Structure formats: C-alpha cells, structure tokens
Short mmCIF file of C-alpha atoms and ligand atoms in Angstrom, two decimals:
data_model
loop_
_atom_site.label_atom_id
_atom_site.label_comp_id
_atom_site.label_asym_id
_atom_site.label_seq_id
_atom_site.Cartn_x
_atom_site.Cartn_y
_atom_site.Cartn_z
CA MET P 1 -2.45 -18.44 44.18
CA SER P 2 -0.17 -21.07 45.56
CA LYS P 3 2.46 -20.15 48.16
CA ILE P 4 5.96 -20.14 46.71
CA ASN P 5 8.93 -20.93 48.88
CA TYR P 6 11.14 -18.09 47.63
CA ARG P 7 14.08 -19.01 49.83
CA ASN P 8 14.25 -22.38 48.12
CA VAL P 9 13.79 -20.83 44.74
CA VAL P 10 16.75 -18.51 45.35
CA ALA P 11 18.89 -21.54 46.32
CA GLN P 12 17.88 -23.39 43.18
CA VAL P 13 18.49 -20.34 41.04
CA MET P 14 22.03 -20.10 42.44
CA THR P 15 22.62 -23.72 41.58
CA ALA P 16 21.31 -23.25 38.04
CA VAL P 17 23.46 -20.16 37.39
CA ARG P 18 26.75 -21.52 38.77
CA PRO P 19 28.19 -22.86 35.53
CA HIS P 20 27.37 -19.53 33.78
CA ILE P 21 28.98 -17.20 36.36
CA GLY P 22 31.86 -15.37 34.60
CA ALA P 23 30.26 -15.70 31.16
CA GLY P 24 30.15 -12.61 28.87
CA LYS P 25 32.40 -9.59 28.73
CA VAL P 26 32.39 -6.62 31.07
CA ALA P 27 31.30 -3.35 29.38
CA ASP P 28 34.73 -1.64 29.08
CA TYR P 29 33.40 1.13 26.89
CA ILE P 30 32.75 2.84 30.31
CA PRO P 31 36.15 2.35 31.91
CA GLY P 32 34.81 2.36 35.50
CA LEU P 33 32.71 -0.71 34.72
CA GLY P 34 35.56 -2.44 32.89
CA GLU P 35 37.43 -2.79 36.27
CA VAL P 36 34.72 -5.01 37.81
CA ASP P 37 35.50 -8.78 38.25
CA PRO P 38 33.33 -10.75 35.87
CA GLY P 39 33.24 -13.62 38.28
CA ARG P 40 30.85 -11.93 40.69
CA PHE P 41 27.17 -12.77 40.91
CA GLY P 42 24.16 -11.85 43.16
CA PHE P 43 20.47 -12.63 43.05
CA ALA P 44 17.57 -11.32 45.22
CA VAL P 45 13.78 -11.54 45.31
CA ALA P 46 11.43 -9.18 47.10
CA THR P 47 7.75 -9.86 47.41
CA VAL P 48 4.77 -7.59 47.79
CA ASP P 49 4.24 -9.24 51.27
CA GLY P 50 7.67 -7.90 52.45
CA GLU P 51 9.84 -11.02 52.05
CA VAL P 52 13.41 -10.44 50.76
CA HIS P 53 15.72 -13.34 49.93
CA GLY P 54 19.22 -13.11 48.49
CA GLY P 55 21.87 -15.42 47.14
CA GLY P 56 25.54 -14.87 46.45
CA GLU P 57 26.57 -11.21 46.41
CA SER P 58 23.03 -9.91 46.71
CA ALA P 59 24.11 -7.08 49.08
CA THR P 60 27.03 -5.87 46.95
CA PRO P 61 26.36 -2.48 45.26
CA PHE P 62 26.93 -2.10 41.54
CA ALA P 63 26.26 0.80 39.14
CA ILE P 64 22.52 0.83 38.35
CA GLU P 65 23.16 2.04 34.70
CA SER P 66 20.03 1.64 32.47
CA ILE P 67 17.81 0.15 35.19
CA SER P 68 17.68 3.81 36.40
CA LYS P 69 15.66 4.58 33.24
CA LEU P 70 12.61 2.76 34.88
CA PHE P 71 12.68 4.97 37.90
CA ALA P 72 13.22 8.18 35.83
CA LEU P 73 10.19 7.21 33.73
CA ALA P 74 7.99 6.53 36.70
CA LEU P 75 8.96 9.93 38.24
CA VAL P 76 8.12 11.71 35.04
CA LEU P 77 4.67 9.92 34.90
CA HIS P 78 4.22 10.87 38.57
CA HIS P 79 4.59 14.58 37.67
CA ASP P 80 2.59 14.60 34.51
CA ASP P 81 1.49 11.37 32.77
CA ARG P 82 0.91 12.93 29.36
CA ALA P 83 3.71 15.38 28.49
CA ILE P 84 6.35 12.74 27.91
CA TRP P 85 4.42 10.74 25.31
CA LYS P 86 4.66 13.68 22.93
CA ARG P 87 8.39 13.51 23.13
CA VAL P 88 9.09 9.73 23.09
CA GLY P 89 7.44 6.70 21.53
CA ARG P 90 6.37 3.30 22.97
CA GLU P 91 7.80 0.99 20.35
CA PRO P 92 10.78 -1.32 20.47
CA THR P 93 13.37 -0.09 18.04
CA GLY P 94 15.04 -3.48 17.21
CA ASP P 95 18.32 -1.63 17.24
CA PRO P 96 21.16 -1.30 19.89
CA PHE P 97 20.37 1.00 22.81
CA ASN P 98 22.79 3.72 21.55
CA SER P 99 22.04 3.59 17.91
CA LEU P 100 21.72 6.95 15.99
CA ILE P 101 20.01 5.45 12.99
CA PRO P 102 16.38 5.12 14.22
CA LEU P 103 16.64 8.58 15.82
CA GLN P 104 17.43 10.20 12.52
CA LEU P 105 14.63 8.32 10.82
CA SER P 106 12.09 9.25 13.52
CA ARG P 107 13.23 12.93 13.42
CA GLY P 108 14.41 13.15 16.99
CA ILE P 109 11.53 11.28 18.63
CA PRO P 110 13.18 8.30 20.28
CA GLY P 111 11.47 4.99 19.79
CA ASN P 112 10.87 4.24 23.58
CA PRO P 113 11.99 5.51 27.01
CA PHE P 114 14.56 2.78 27.48
CA VAL P 115 16.98 3.23 24.55
CA ASN P 116 19.56 5.86 25.46
CA PRO P 117 18.02 8.73 23.52
CA GLY P 118 14.60 8.05 24.91
CA ALA P 119 16.02 7.89 28.48
CA ILE P 120 17.91 11.17 27.92
CA VAL P 121 14.58 12.83 26.86
CA VAL P 122 12.95 11.41 30.03
CA THR P 123 15.73 12.83 32.16
CA ASP P 124 15.38 16.13 30.32
CA GLN P 125 11.67 16.12 31.18
CA LEU P 126 12.33 15.18 34.77
CA LEU P 127 14.88 18.02 35.06
CA SER P 128 12.20 20.44 33.90
CA ASP P 129 9.59 18.93 36.18
CA THR P 130 11.78 18.96 39.35
CA GLY P 131 14.86 21.11 38.85
CA ASP P 132 17.04 18.16 39.89
CA ALA P 133 16.43 14.97 37.91
CA TYR P 134 19.29 12.95 39.43
CA GLY P 135 18.41 14.09 42.91
CA ALA P 136 14.76 13.01 42.44
CA ILE P 137 15.80 9.56 41.30
CA ARG P 138 18.31 9.17 44.26
CA GLU P 139 15.64 10.23 46.76
CA LEU P 140 13.05 7.81 45.31
CA LEU P 141 15.63 5.00 45.53
CA ARG P 142 16.68 5.99 49.06
CA ALA P 143 13.00 6.19 50.22
CA GLU P 144 12.03 2.82 48.67
CA THR P 145 15.12 0.94 49.89
CA GLY P 146 15.35 2.68 53.33
CA ASN P 147 18.95 3.21 52.63
CA PRO P 148 19.89 7.01 53.06
CA GLN P 149 23.44 6.28 52.01
CA LEU P 150 22.63 5.41 48.41
CA HIS P 151 24.99 7.48 46.31
CA VAL P 152 26.73 8.05 42.99
CA ASP P 153 30.05 6.27 42.31
CA ALA P 154 32.30 9.29 41.36
CA VAL P 155 34.69 7.06 39.26
CA THR P 156 31.85 5.59 37.18
CA ALA P 157 30.22 8.98 36.76
CA HIS P 158 33.55 10.52 35.67
CA SER P 159 34.16 7.65 33.11
CA GLU P 160 30.58 7.97 31.74
CA GLU P 161 31.21 11.71 31.32
CA THR P 162 34.62 11.36 29.70
CA THR P 163 33.68 8.60 27.31
CA GLY P 164 30.10 9.69 26.70
CA ASN P 165 30.49 10.94 23.13
CA ARG P 166 27.82 8.55 21.76
CA ASP P 167 25.30 9.83 24.32
CA ARG P 168 26.28 13.42 23.50
CA SER P 169 25.72 12.68 19.76
CA LEU P 170 22.29 11.18 20.50
CA ALA P 171 21.33 14.11 22.69
CA TYR P 172 22.48 16.76 20.23
CA LEU P 173 20.53 14.99 17.40
CA VAL P 174 17.46 15.05 19.60
CA ALA P 175 18.15 18.81 20.35
CA ASP P 176 18.54 19.49 16.59
CA PHE P 177 15.09 18.21 15.99
CA GLY P 178 13.86 20.49 18.71
CA ASN P 179 13.07 17.80 21.32
CA MET P 180 15.27 18.94 24.21
CA ILE P 181 14.14 21.52 26.85
CA ASN P 182 17.37 22.04 28.80
CA PRO P 183 20.94 22.55 27.58
CA VAL P 184 22.32 19.17 26.43
CA HIS P 185 25.28 19.21 28.85
CA GLU P 186 22.93 19.82 31.85
CA THR P 187 20.59 17.06 30.95
CA LEU P 188 23.55 14.62 30.34
CA ASP P 189 25.20 15.63 33.60
CA HIS P 190 22.02 14.30 35.38
CA TYR P 191 21.75 11.24 33.10
CA PHE P 192 25.43 10.18 33.70
CA ARG P 193 24.96 10.53 37.39
CA GLN P 194 21.65 8.62 37.52
CA CYS P 195 23.46 5.72 35.75
CA SER P 196 26.20 5.78 38.28
CA ILE P 197 24.10 5.26 41.44
CA MET P 198 25.38 2.25 43.31
CA ILE P 199 22.68 -0.22 44.43
CA SER P 200 22.59 -3.84 45.37
CA CYS P 201 20.33 -6.66 44.06
CA GLU P 202 18.35 -6.64 47.28
CA GLU P 203 17.89 -2.87 47.32
CA LEU P 204 16.99 -2.79 43.63
CA ALA P 205 14.34 -5.50 44.03
CA ARG P 206 12.82 -3.56 46.95
CA ALA P 207 13.01 -0.20 45.14
CA ALA P 208 11.11 -1.57 42.09
CA LEU P 209 8.29 -3.21 44.10
CA PHE P 210 5.97 -0.27 43.25
CA GLN P 211 5.75 -1.75 39.78
CA ALA P 212 4.60 -5.12 41.30
CA ARG P 213 2.19 -3.23 43.65
CA HIS P 214 0.40 -1.54 40.72
CA GLY P 215 2.05 1.80 41.37
CA VAL P 216 2.02 1.84 45.19
CA ARG P 217 5.17 2.90 47.08
CA ALA P 218 6.52 1.39 50.24
CA ASP P 219 4.75 4.03 52.38
CA GLY P 220 1.36 3.15 50.73
CA SER P 221 1.03 6.25 48.58
CA TYR P 222 0.71 6.02 44.80
CA LEU P 223 3.85 6.87 42.83
CA ILE P 224 1.94 6.32 39.65
CA SER P 225 -1.55 5.14 38.76
CA ALA P 226 -2.29 1.39 38.34
CA GLU P 227 -2.87 2.09 34.70
CA ASP P 228 0.57 3.80 34.32
CA ALA P 229 2.25 0.90 36.19
CA ARG P 230 0.60 -1.65 33.86
CA GLY P 231 1.83 0.47 30.88
CA VAL P 232 5.35 0.69 32.26
CA ASN P 233 5.46 -3.05 32.81
CA ALA P 234 4.46 -3.50 29.17
CA LEU P 235 7.22 -1.24 28.00
CA VAL P 236 9.74 -3.06 30.28
CA LEU P 237 8.65 -6.30 28.56
CA THR P 238 8.81 -5.05 24.98
CA CYS P 239 11.71 -2.58 25.23
CA GLY P 240 13.62 -3.17 28.47
CA THR P 241 16.31 -5.38 26.98
CA TYR P 242 16.54 -3.50 23.65
CA ASN P 243 17.15 -5.59 20.59
CA GLU P 244 16.95 -8.75 22.67
CA ALA P 245 13.51 -8.10 24.15
CA GLY P 246 11.82 -10.67 21.95
CA ASP P 247 14.23 -13.35 23.15
CA PHE P 248 13.84 -12.30 26.77
CA ALA P 249 9.99 -12.59 26.42
CA TYR P 250 10.53 -16.05 24.86
CA ARG P 251 13.01 -17.28 27.44
CA VAL P 252 11.98 -15.52 30.67
CA GLY P 253 8.39 -14.56 29.87
CA LEU P 254 8.47 -11.60 32.31
CA PRO P 255 9.17 -7.83 31.95
CA CYS P 256 12.99 -7.43 32.28
CA LYS P 257 15.03 -4.24 32.47
CA SER P 258 18.76 -4.53 32.06
CA GLY P 259 21.68 -2.38 32.65
CA VAL P 260 25.09 -2.61 31.00
CA SER P 261 26.84 -3.12 34.36
CA GLY P 262 25.24 -6.54 34.39
CA GLY P 263 22.03 -6.06 36.42
CA ILE P 264 18.66 -7.34 35.23
CA LEU P 265 15.40 -6.52 37.10
CA THR P 266 12.26 -8.49 36.48
CA ILE P 267 8.72 -7.65 37.69
CA VAL P 268 5.83 -10.03 38.40
CA PRO P 269 2.82 -7.84 38.73
CA GLY P 270 0.92 -8.53 41.94
CA ARG P 271 3.66 -10.82 43.34
CA CYS P 272 7.28 -9.78 43.44
CA THR P 273 10.41 -8.43 41.79
CA ALA P 274 13.77 -10.21 41.29
CA VAL P 275 17.22 -8.96 40.30
CA GLY P 276 20.20 -10.82 39.01
CA TRP P 277 23.65 -9.27 38.67
CA GLY P 278 26.65 -10.65 36.82
CA PRO P 279 29.01 -8.15 35.19
CA GLY P 280 29.62 -10.14 32.01
CA VAL P 281 27.28 -8.89 29.25
CA ASN P 282 26.55 -10.07 25.67
CA GLU P 283 26.87 -8.03 22.56
CA LYS P 284 23.39 -6.58 23.23
CA GLY P 285 24.54 -5.21 26.59
CA ASN P 286 22.53 -7.76 28.68
CA SER P 287 24.07 -9.89 31.42
CA VAL P 288 24.58 -13.53 30.46
CA SER P 289 24.42 -14.90 33.95
CA ALA P 290 21.54 -12.77 35.18
CA ALA P 291 19.52 -13.88 32.11
CA VAL P 292 20.13 -17.48 33.01
CA ALA P 293 19.09 -16.79 36.61
CA LEU P 294 15.89 -15.00 35.58
CA ARG P 295 14.92 -17.78 33.23
CA ALA P 296 15.42 -20.36 36.04
CA PHE P 297 13.39 -18.12 38.35
CA GLY P 298 10.49 -17.90 35.88
CA ARG P 299 10.62 -21.74 35.40
CA LEU P 300 10.94 -22.65 39.09
CA THR P 301 8.25 -20.37 40.31
CA GLY P 302 5.83 -20.98 37.42
CA LEU P 303 5.40 -17.16 37.35
CA SER P 304 6.22 -16.70 33.66
CA LEU P 305 3.33 -14.83 32.05
CA PHE P 306 3.04 -17.08 29.04
N1 LIG R 401 25.24 4.72 30.94
C1 LIG R 401 25.09 3.79 29.87
C2 LIG R 401 25.20 4.48 28.51
O1 LIG R 401 24.72 5.61 28.49
C3 LIG R 401 23.77 3.03 29.97
C4 LIG R 401 23.58 1.96 28.96
C5 LIG R 401 23.03 0.75 29.50
O2 LIG R 401 23.05 0.41 30.68
N2 LIG R 401 22.44 -0.11 28.58
O3 LIG R 401 25.69 3.94 27.54
#
C-alpha cells in the first residue's frame, strides 16, 4: 500500500470544496439546526496509524444527528450481535429517512438501522441492554475521542423534542406492531438526546476509527467483532445516506453515513476515516458540500473501493 500524504489531501479537498461551501439548505425542520450559518465548513481525516489532519472548521462542534446511529448500532452489536436482527432489516428502503410508508408495509420491522424507525428500534434495544442508551453512546464517544466534555446541546435536544411528531409517529407505529420494548416516550428521549450530541469533524473521525480497525477501539479492545464491523460498513454503504445511497456509492465509492446537520462520515476499512461538515443539505437530507469533499477525497487518495 502506497503512503498517502493526508495533509496534502486535506488541503486539496479544501480547494475542491470551496466553490460549494454554502450550497444546500439548513434543516430547519429542527429549529435548533436552522440557526446554523450555512457558510461554515470543516473537514478531517484520521488514520489507523494515529494521524489526524483537519481543514477549515474541523474543530468546531456540530450536532451529530444521524451519524449517532452508527455508534448506537455498534453498541447494540457489542452487547448481543443477534437480538437486533430480529427487529430490524438490512435492506435499503429507497425512501426518505423518516417515511412511514415502508414501515406500514413491513409491519413494523424497519428496513435498516439507519432510517429513523430502524434507529429508534436500535436505541430501544440499547436502552434495554444498558439502562441508559444515550449515556452509553456519549461514553463511547468520550472514550474514543479522549474528550470528557462531549455533551448534548440542550437547545437542539429541546427542538428535536418539541418538533419530533414524525419520529413519534414512526415509533408508535413500530410499537403498534409489537416491536418496541420500552415506552415510546422513554426511547425517544434517548434518541433525541443522542442526535443532539455536539462533536467536531476531527473528533468524529477519531471516534469512528474502530470501523476502519475492523472493530478495535482506541484502547486495543474489541468493540465488535471483525465480522460485525465488516457488516456495519456494508450497511453504511448501502443504507447510510438513505435514498441517495446508490448515488453516493457511484460518486464517492466508500461507505458514507450522513446526518441532517450536515456531517458526513466515510470509512476506509484498514486505512482511515474522514468527515466533512457543511450545514446546507439537499432534499434527501445529505450535505451538499460534504458530499463534494468526500468525492474529492476518494479521488485524490485513490481509496475509492470501486
Ligand atoms: N434527529 C433527526 C430526526 O430524527 C435525525 C435525522 C437525520 O439526521 N437524518 O429527524
């Protein structure tokens, strides 16, 4: 494997993304996110050898949103790698992340762990496994980043809670089909808080490195088995950007997990992780500028899988 000069790559990614910074629309359906200036942008790479390189606002925290779903899934697999697959599928839905339609047709078994109903089921499972789903995710992120200050943004959590009727509808439909263990309001309380954890590009890239290290955490212990890590990367590729996952595979050629606050994480198994953050998202809820950055990253490094 040839040595990649990641510092140069980050500088070139920043040049490639510049004309696209500010593109898209901030997700104002969650009012706390709607306040964020769309002109911001950060990018970071973390390697399995311990290098971290950032460009732009790579140290600025933003709400993790749906990228938290990856960590919740890993923790559930850590506790019991079989139980969850009776409750959630492993297929892309081809529908928006918060659509009720596929959930009705599948009789309350969400298509995959990354659409909202699937993630809510994962959080419900994690709540049963640990007694504190949000706390487990926060502690994992704190440990992997080495930042004991990682916390929830109270304003974002409050606005998720007050405008979360779609997520409530999804969760009650799941419950109606008998696929929720805990009371809906308790599971959603954890889900809304996990989405509102503030984290920077550099921290997120470091926190997700276990997926590039085949399941191994920063302290050398296994969070999940190499087989589960491989499976999670496959799900990130096929489902991580919802009804745009095919296009991301085509354009970036790497597993990508997005969040509606404008972050996108990519994983290169055995090598590194990278995160772009630009708050403007498209109609599928994926950051326009971060997608441009990750495409440039795949091209410049030659790390695209295809
Ligand atoms: N908290 C957001 C929601 O529940 C997460 C969605 C996302 O980031 N795609 O709608």
